[in-house]
mmCIF file of C-alpha atoms in Angstrom:
data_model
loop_
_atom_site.group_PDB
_atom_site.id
_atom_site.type_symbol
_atom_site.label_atom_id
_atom_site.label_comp_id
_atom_site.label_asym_id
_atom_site.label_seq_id
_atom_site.Cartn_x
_atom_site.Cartn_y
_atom_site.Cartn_z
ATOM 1 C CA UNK A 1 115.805 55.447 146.535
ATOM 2 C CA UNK A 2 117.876 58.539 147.887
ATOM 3 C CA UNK A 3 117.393 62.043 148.301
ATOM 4 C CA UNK A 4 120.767 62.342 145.811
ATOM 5 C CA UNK A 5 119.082 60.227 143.438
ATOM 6 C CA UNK A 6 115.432 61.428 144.086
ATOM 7 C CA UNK A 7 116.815 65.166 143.141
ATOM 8 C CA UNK A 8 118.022 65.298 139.823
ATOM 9 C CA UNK A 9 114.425 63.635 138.601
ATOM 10 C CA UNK A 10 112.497 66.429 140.248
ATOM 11 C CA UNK A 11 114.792 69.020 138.173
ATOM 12 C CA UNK A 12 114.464 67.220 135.234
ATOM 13 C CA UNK A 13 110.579 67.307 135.758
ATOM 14 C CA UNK A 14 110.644 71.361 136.288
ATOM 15 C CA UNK A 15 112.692 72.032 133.422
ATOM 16 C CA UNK A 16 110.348 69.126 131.438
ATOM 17 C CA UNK A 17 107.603 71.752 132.671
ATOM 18 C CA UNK A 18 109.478 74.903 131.692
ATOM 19 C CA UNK A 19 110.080 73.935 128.223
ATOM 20 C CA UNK A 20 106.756 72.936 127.499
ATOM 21 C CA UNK A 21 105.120 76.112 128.816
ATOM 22 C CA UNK A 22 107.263 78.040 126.203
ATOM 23 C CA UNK A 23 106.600 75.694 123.862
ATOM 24 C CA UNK A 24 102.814 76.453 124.555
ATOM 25 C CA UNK A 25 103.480 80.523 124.047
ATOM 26 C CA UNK A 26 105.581 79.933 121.194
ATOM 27 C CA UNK A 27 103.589 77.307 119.163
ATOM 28 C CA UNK A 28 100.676 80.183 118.212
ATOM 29 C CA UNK A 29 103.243 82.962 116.662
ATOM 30 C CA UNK A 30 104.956 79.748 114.965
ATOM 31 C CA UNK A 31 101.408 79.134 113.035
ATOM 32 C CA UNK A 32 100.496 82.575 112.623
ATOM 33 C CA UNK A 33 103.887 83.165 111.264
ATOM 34 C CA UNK A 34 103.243 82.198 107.545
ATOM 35 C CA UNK A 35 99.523 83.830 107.504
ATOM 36 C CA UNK A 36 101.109 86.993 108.385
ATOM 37 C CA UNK A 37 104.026 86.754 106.384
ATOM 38 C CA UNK A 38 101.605 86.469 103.469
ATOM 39 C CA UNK A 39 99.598 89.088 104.799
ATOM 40 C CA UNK A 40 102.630 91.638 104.770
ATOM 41 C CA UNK A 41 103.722 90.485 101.267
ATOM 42 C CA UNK A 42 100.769 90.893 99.471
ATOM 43 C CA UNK A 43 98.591 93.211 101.662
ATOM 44 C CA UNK A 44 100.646 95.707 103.878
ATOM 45 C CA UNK A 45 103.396 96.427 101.193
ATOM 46 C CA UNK A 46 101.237 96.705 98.351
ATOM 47 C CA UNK A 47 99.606 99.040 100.470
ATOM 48 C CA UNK A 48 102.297 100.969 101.980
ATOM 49 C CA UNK A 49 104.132 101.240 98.043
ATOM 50 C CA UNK A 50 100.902 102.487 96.341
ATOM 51 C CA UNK A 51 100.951 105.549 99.278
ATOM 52 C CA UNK A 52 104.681 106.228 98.675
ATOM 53 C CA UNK A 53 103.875 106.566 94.789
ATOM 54 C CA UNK A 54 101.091 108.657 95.516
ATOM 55 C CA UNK A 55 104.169 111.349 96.341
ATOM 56 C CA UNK A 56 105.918 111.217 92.739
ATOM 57 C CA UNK A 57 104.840 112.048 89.235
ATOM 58 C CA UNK A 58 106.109 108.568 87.501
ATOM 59 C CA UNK A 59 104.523 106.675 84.031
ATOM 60 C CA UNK A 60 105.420 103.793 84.809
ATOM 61 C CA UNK A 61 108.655 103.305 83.306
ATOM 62 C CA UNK A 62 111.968 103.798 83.822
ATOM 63 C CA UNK A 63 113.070 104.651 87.736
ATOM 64 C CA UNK A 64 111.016 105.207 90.433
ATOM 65 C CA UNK A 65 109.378 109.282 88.836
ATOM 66 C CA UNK A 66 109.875 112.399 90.593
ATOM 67 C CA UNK A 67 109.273 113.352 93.929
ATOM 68 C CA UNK A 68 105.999 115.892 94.093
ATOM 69 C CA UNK A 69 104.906 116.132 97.196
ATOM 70 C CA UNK A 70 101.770 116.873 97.928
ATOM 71 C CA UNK A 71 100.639 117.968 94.603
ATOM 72 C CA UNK A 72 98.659 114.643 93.025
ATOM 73 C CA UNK A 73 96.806 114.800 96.142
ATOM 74 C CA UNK A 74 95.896 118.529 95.819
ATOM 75 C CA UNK A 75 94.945 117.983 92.215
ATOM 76 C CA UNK A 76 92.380 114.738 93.400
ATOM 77 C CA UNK A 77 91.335 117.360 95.719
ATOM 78 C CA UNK A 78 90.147 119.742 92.886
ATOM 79 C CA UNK A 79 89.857 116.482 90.377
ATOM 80 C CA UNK A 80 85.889 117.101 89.911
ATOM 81 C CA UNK A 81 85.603 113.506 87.823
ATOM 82 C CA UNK A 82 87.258 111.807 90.877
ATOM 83 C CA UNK A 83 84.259 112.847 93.354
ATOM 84 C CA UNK A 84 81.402 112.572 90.181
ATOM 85 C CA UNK A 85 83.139 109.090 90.499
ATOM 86 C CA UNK A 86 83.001 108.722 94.464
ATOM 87 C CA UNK A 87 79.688 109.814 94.325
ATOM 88 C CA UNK A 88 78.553 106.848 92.133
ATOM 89 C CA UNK A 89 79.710 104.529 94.188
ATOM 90 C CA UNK A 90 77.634 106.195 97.198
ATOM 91 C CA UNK A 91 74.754 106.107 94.505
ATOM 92 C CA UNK A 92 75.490 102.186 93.566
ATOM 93 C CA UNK A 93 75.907 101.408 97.765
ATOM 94 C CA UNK A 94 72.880 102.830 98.806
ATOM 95 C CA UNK A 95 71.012 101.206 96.024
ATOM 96 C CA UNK A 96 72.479 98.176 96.420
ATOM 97 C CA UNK A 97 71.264 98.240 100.214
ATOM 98 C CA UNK A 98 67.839 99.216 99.274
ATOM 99 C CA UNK A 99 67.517 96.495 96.740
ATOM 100 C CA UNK A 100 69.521 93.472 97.536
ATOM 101 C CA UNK A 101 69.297 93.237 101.092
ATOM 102 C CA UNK A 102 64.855 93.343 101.547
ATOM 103 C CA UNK A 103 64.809 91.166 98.213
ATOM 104 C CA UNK A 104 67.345 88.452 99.732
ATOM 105 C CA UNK A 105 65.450 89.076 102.994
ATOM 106 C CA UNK A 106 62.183 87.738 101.547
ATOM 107 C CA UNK A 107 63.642 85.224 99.312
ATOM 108 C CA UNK A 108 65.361 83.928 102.496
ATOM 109 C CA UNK A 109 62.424 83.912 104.522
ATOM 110 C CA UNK A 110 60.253 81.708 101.151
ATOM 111 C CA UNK A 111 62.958 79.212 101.099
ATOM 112 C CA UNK A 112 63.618 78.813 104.850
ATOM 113 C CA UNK A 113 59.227 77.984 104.638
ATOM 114 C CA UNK A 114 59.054 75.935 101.598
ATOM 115 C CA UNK A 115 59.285 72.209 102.177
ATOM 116 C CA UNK A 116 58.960 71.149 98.435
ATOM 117 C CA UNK A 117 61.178 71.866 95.490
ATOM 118 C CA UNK A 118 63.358 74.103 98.199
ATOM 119 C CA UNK A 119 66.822 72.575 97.246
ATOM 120 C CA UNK A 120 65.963 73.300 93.246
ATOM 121 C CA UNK A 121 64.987 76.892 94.304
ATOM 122 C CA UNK A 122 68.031 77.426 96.178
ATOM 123 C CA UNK A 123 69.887 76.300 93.218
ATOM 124 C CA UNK A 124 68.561 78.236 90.704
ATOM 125 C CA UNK A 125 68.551 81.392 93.377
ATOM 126 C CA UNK A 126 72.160 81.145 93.543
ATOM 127 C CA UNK A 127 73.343 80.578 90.086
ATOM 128 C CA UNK A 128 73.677 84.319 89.207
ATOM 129 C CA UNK A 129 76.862 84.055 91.717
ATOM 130 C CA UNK A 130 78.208 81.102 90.465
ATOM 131 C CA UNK A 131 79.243 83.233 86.901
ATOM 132 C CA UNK A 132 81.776 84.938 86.413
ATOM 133 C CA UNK A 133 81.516 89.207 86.538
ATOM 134 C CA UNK A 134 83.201 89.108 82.962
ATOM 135 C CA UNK A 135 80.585 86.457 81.654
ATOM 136 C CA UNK A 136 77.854 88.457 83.358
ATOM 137 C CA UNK A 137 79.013 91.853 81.675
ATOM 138 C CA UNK A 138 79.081 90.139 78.597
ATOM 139 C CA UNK A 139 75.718 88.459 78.888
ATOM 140 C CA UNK A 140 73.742 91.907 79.849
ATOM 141 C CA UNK A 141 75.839 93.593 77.355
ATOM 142 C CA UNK A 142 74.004 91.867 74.629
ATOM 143 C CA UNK A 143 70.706 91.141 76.594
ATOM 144 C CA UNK A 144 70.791 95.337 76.514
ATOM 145 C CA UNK A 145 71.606 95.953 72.809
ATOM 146 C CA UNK A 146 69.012 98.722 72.018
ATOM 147 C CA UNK A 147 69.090 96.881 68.151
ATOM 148 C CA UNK A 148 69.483 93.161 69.025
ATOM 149 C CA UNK A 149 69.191 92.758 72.883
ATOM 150 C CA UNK A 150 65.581 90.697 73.725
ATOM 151 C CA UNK A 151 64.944 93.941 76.302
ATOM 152 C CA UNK A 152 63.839 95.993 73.450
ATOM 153 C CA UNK A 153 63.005 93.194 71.116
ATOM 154 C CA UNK A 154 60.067 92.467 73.156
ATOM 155 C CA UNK A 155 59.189 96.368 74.253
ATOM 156 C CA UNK A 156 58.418 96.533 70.248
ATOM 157 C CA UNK A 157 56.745 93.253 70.408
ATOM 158 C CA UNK A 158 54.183 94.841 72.995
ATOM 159 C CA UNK A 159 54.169 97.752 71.126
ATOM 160 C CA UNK A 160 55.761 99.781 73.549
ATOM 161 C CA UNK A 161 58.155 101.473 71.201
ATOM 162 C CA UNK A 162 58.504 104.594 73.015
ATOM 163 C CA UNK A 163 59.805 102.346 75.838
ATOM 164 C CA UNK A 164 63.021 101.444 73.907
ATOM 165 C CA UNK A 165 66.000 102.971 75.249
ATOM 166 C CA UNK A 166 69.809 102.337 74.365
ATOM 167 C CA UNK A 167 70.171 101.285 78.142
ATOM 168 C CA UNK A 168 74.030 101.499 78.269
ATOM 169 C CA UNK A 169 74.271 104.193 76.060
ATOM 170 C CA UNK A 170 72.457 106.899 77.755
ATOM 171 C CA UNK A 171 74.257 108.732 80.499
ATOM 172 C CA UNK A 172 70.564 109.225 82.323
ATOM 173 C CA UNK A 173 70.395 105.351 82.460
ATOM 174 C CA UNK A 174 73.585 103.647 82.198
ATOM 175 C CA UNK A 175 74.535 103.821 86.302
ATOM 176 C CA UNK A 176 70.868 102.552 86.609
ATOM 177 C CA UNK A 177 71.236 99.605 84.196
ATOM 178 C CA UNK A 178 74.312 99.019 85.998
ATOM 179 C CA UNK A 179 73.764 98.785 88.879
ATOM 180 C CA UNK A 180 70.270 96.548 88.318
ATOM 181 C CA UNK A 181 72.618 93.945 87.164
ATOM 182 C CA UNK A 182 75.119 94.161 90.139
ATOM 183 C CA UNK A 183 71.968 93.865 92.427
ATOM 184 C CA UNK A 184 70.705 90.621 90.564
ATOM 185 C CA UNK A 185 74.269 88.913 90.763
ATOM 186 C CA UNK A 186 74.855 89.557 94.685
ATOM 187 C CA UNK A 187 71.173 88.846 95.980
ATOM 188 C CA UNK A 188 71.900 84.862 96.324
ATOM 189 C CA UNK A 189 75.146 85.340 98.610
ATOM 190 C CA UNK A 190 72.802 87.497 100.907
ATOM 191 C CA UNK A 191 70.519 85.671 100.709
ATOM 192 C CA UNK A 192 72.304 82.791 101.618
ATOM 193 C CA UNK A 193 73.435 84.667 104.571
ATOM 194 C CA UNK A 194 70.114 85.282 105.996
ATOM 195 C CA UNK A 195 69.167 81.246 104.798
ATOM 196 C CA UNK A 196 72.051 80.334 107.546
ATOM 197 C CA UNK A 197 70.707 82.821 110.131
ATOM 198 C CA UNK A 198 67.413 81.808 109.678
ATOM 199 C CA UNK A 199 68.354 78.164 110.061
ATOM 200 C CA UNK A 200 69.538 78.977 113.469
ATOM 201 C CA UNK A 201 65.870 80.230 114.894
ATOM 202 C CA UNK A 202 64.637 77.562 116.929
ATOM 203 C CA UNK A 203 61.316 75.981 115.086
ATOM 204 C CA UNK A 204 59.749 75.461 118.729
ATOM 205 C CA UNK A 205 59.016 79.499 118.691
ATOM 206 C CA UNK A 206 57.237 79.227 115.443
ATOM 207 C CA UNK A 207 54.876 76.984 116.686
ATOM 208 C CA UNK A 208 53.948 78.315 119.662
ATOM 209 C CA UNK A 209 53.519 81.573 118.080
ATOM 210 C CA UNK A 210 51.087 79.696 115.414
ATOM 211 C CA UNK A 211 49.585 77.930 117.949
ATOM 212 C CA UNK A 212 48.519 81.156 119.770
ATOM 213 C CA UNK A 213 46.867 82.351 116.559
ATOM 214 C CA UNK A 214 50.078 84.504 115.103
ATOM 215 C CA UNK A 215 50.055 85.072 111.396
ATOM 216 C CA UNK A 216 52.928 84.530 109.016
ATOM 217 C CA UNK A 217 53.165 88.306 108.370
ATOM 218 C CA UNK A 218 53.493 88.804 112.584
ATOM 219 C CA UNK A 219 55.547 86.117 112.959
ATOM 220 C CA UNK A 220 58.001 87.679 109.991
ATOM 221 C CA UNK A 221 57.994 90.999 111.502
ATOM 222 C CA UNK A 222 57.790 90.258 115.544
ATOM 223 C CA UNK A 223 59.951 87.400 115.848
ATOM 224 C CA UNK A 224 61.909 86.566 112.834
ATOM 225 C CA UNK A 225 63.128 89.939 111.140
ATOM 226 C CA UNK A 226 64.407 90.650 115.060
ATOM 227 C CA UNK A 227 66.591 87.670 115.085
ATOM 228 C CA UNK A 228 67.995 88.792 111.675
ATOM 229 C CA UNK A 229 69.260 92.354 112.599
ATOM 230 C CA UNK A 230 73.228 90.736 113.370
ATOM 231 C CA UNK A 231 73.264 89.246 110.529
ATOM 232 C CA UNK A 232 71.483 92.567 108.529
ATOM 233 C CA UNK A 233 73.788 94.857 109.923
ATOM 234 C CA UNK A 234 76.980 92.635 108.749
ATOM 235 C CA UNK A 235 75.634 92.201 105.134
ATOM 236 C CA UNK A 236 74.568 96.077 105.432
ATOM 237 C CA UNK A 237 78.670 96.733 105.835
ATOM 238 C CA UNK A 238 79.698 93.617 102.979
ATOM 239 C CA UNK A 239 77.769 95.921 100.185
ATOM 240 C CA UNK A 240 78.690 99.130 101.756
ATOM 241 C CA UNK A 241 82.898 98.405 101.195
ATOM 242 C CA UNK A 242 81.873 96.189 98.091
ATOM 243 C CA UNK A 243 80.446 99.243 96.404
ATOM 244 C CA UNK A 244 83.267 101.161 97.415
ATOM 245 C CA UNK A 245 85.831 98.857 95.258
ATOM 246 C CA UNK A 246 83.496 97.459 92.565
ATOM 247 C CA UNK A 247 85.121 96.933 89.114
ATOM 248 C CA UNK A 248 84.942 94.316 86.986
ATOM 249 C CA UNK A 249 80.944 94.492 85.213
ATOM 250 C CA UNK A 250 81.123 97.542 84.908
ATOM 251 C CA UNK A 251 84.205 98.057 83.331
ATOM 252 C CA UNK A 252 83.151 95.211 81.006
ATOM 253 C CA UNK A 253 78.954 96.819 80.398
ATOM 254 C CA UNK A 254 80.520 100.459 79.954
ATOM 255 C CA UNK A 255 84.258 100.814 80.336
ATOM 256 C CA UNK A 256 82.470 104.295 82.674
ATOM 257 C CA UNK A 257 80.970 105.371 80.006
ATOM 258 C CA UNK A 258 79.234 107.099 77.943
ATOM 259 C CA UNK A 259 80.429 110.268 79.280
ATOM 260 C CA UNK A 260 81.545 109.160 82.805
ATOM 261 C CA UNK A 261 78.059 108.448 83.144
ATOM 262 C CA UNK A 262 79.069 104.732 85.185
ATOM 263 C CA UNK A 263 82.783 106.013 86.051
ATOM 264 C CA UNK A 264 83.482 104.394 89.543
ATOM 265 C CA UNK A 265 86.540 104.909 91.086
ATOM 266 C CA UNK A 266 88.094 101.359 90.366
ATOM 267 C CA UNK A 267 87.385 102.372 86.461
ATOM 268 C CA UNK A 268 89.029 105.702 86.853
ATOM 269 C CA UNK A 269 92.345 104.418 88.530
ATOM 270 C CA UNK A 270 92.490 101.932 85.934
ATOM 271 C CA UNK A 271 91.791 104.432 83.223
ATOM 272 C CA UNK A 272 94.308 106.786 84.715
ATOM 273 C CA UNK A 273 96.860 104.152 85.263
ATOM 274 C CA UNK A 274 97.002 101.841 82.116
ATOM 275 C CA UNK A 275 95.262 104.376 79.533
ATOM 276 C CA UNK A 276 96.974 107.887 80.692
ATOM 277 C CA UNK A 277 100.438 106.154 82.293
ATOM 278 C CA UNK A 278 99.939 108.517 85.451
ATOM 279 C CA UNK A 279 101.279 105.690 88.329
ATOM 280 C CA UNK A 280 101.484 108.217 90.491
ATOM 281 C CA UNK A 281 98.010 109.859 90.391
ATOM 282 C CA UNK A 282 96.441 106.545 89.966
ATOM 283 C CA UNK A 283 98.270 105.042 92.889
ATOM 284 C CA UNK A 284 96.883 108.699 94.894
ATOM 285 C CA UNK A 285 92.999 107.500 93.862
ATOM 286 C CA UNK A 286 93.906 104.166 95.371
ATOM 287 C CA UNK A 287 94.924 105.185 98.256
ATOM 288 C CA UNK A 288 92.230 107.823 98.356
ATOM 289 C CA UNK A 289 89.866 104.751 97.825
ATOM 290 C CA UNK A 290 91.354 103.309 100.611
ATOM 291 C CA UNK A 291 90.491 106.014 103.291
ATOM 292 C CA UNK A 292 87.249 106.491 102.174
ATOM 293 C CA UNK A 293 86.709 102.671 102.632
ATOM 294 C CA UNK A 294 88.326 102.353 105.812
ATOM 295 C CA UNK A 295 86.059 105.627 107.063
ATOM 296 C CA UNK A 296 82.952 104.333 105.872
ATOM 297 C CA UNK A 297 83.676 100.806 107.897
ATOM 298 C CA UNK A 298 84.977 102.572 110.864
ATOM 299 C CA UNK A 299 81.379 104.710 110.647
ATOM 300 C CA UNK A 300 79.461 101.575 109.902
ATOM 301 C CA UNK A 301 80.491 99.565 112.525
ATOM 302 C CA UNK A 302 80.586 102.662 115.221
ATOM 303 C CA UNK A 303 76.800 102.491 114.220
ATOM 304 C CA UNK A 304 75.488 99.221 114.216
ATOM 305 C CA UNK A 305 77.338 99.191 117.637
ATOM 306 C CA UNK A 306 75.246 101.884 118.796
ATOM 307 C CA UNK A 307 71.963 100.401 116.951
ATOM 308 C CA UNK A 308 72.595 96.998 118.871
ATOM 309 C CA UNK A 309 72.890 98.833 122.025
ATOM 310 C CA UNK A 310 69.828 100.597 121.663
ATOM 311 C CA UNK A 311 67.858 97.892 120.194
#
């Protein structure tokens, strides 16, 4: 063969090459493309629109309201229900660490021991998160009738009628009723977390550790509850934006109520959007809810960071 005819086959090789080294740095974006075209449809410009309406004074109808300025922002500002509101959902996160997290913890921890009957455990563990929130407001709604609900029923059957409370009708105990029932729904998904963490821990340490005359309570606390801190501090930062944006039960157990006494700030948008008309101020406490989410992850995360170090 001939250098004349040898030639054209080696160009034909490079550019071969060429094309499929683009093709290489192209074919990612090219995938991506429709995740983050969904992501800017239904995420980013949601997102961006509710922060431009937080600028006008609009009811919904009609054009696009009147241009305020700053002034729904100044009025959150001074909007005293808005931060009663914040406040419980700082009250309903912190709880909701204290409670769900050690519970699902231990429950973990049973299951990931038991040999018999685990599987049936695990399944009944976890059907609180298979309902629905609406079914589950509705169910506790009823369960916590102070006339029919079996709560009290039985109180008076013990003869503990000074016991009886209307649970979701006092403003000292409906948050606290509340937030009981979000707890019971959302220990099985943690506690599924720390099942799959757990399942990771290498059974060879165990034994050795038993072998060497280690209790269950020493292994639990030297060996096991040390391999669970990742896994801790990422379920510590699921309930802490959950909380932040939870709705649904408790709009269906209390609508808020009584007296603002459960009012989160997902119940007061909606309130201010659908029952007052006030787009604009509602779209203001979205975006509000926004920041204060985003700040609490950006704090979160800046401190398990500095936690891991440490530890």
């Amino acid at each position: 063969m001939s250098s004349a005819e040898i030639a054209p086959t080696e160009s034909g090789h490079r550019q071969s090459s060429r094309r499929f080294r683009r093709a290489q740095k192209v074919a990612p974006f090219v995938f991506l493309a429709p995740a983050v075209l969904l992501l800017l449809v239904f995420l980013l410009y949601p997102l961006v629109s509710s922060f431009r309406l937080s600028f006008v004074s609009w009811n919904g109808l009609g054009d696009g309201g009147d241009f305020v300025g700053f002034q729904n922002w100044v009025r959150l500002a001074h909007d005293t229900l808005f931060w009663r509101s914040a406040l419980h959902n700082i009250l309903l996160a912190v709880f909701s660490v204290v409670v769900q997290l050690p519970i699902a913890v231990v429950l973990a921890v049973v299951l990931d021991e038991a040999s018999k009957g685990s599987r049936i455990l695990k399944i009944l563990y976890f059907l609180p998160l298979l309902m629905s929130s609406v079914a589950l407001g509705v169910l506790f709604k009823n369960i916590y009738d102070p006339n029919f609900g079996p709560i009290n029923g039985i109180l008076s059957e013990l003869g503990l009628y000074s016991w009886t409370q209307d649970w979701l009708g006092d403003p000292r105990l409906a948050l606290a009723s509340v937030i009981a029932v979000v707890s019971w729904q959302y220990i099985p998904f943690y506690m599924v977390l720390f099942l799959a963490a757990l399942s990771s821990f290498p059974r060879e340490i165990t034994e050795a550790a038993r072998l060497d005359g280690a209790s269950g309570r020493t292994i639990f606390w030297r060996l096991k509850l040390p391999h669970l801190q990742g896994t801790f501090r990422t379920a510590a930062l699921l309930v802490l934006i959950g909380s932040m944006r939870y709705f649904d039960l408790i709009y269906v157990m209390t609508g808020g109520g009584p007296e603002n006494a459960s009012e989160v700030m997902a119940t007061y948008m909606y309130r201010t959007v659908f029952a007052s008309f006030e787009l604009g101020y509602g779209s203001t406490i979205a975006s509000a809810m926004f920041f204060i989410i985003m700040a609490i992850s950006i704090v979160s995360l800046r401190v398990s960071q500095r936690f891991e170090t440490e530890v």
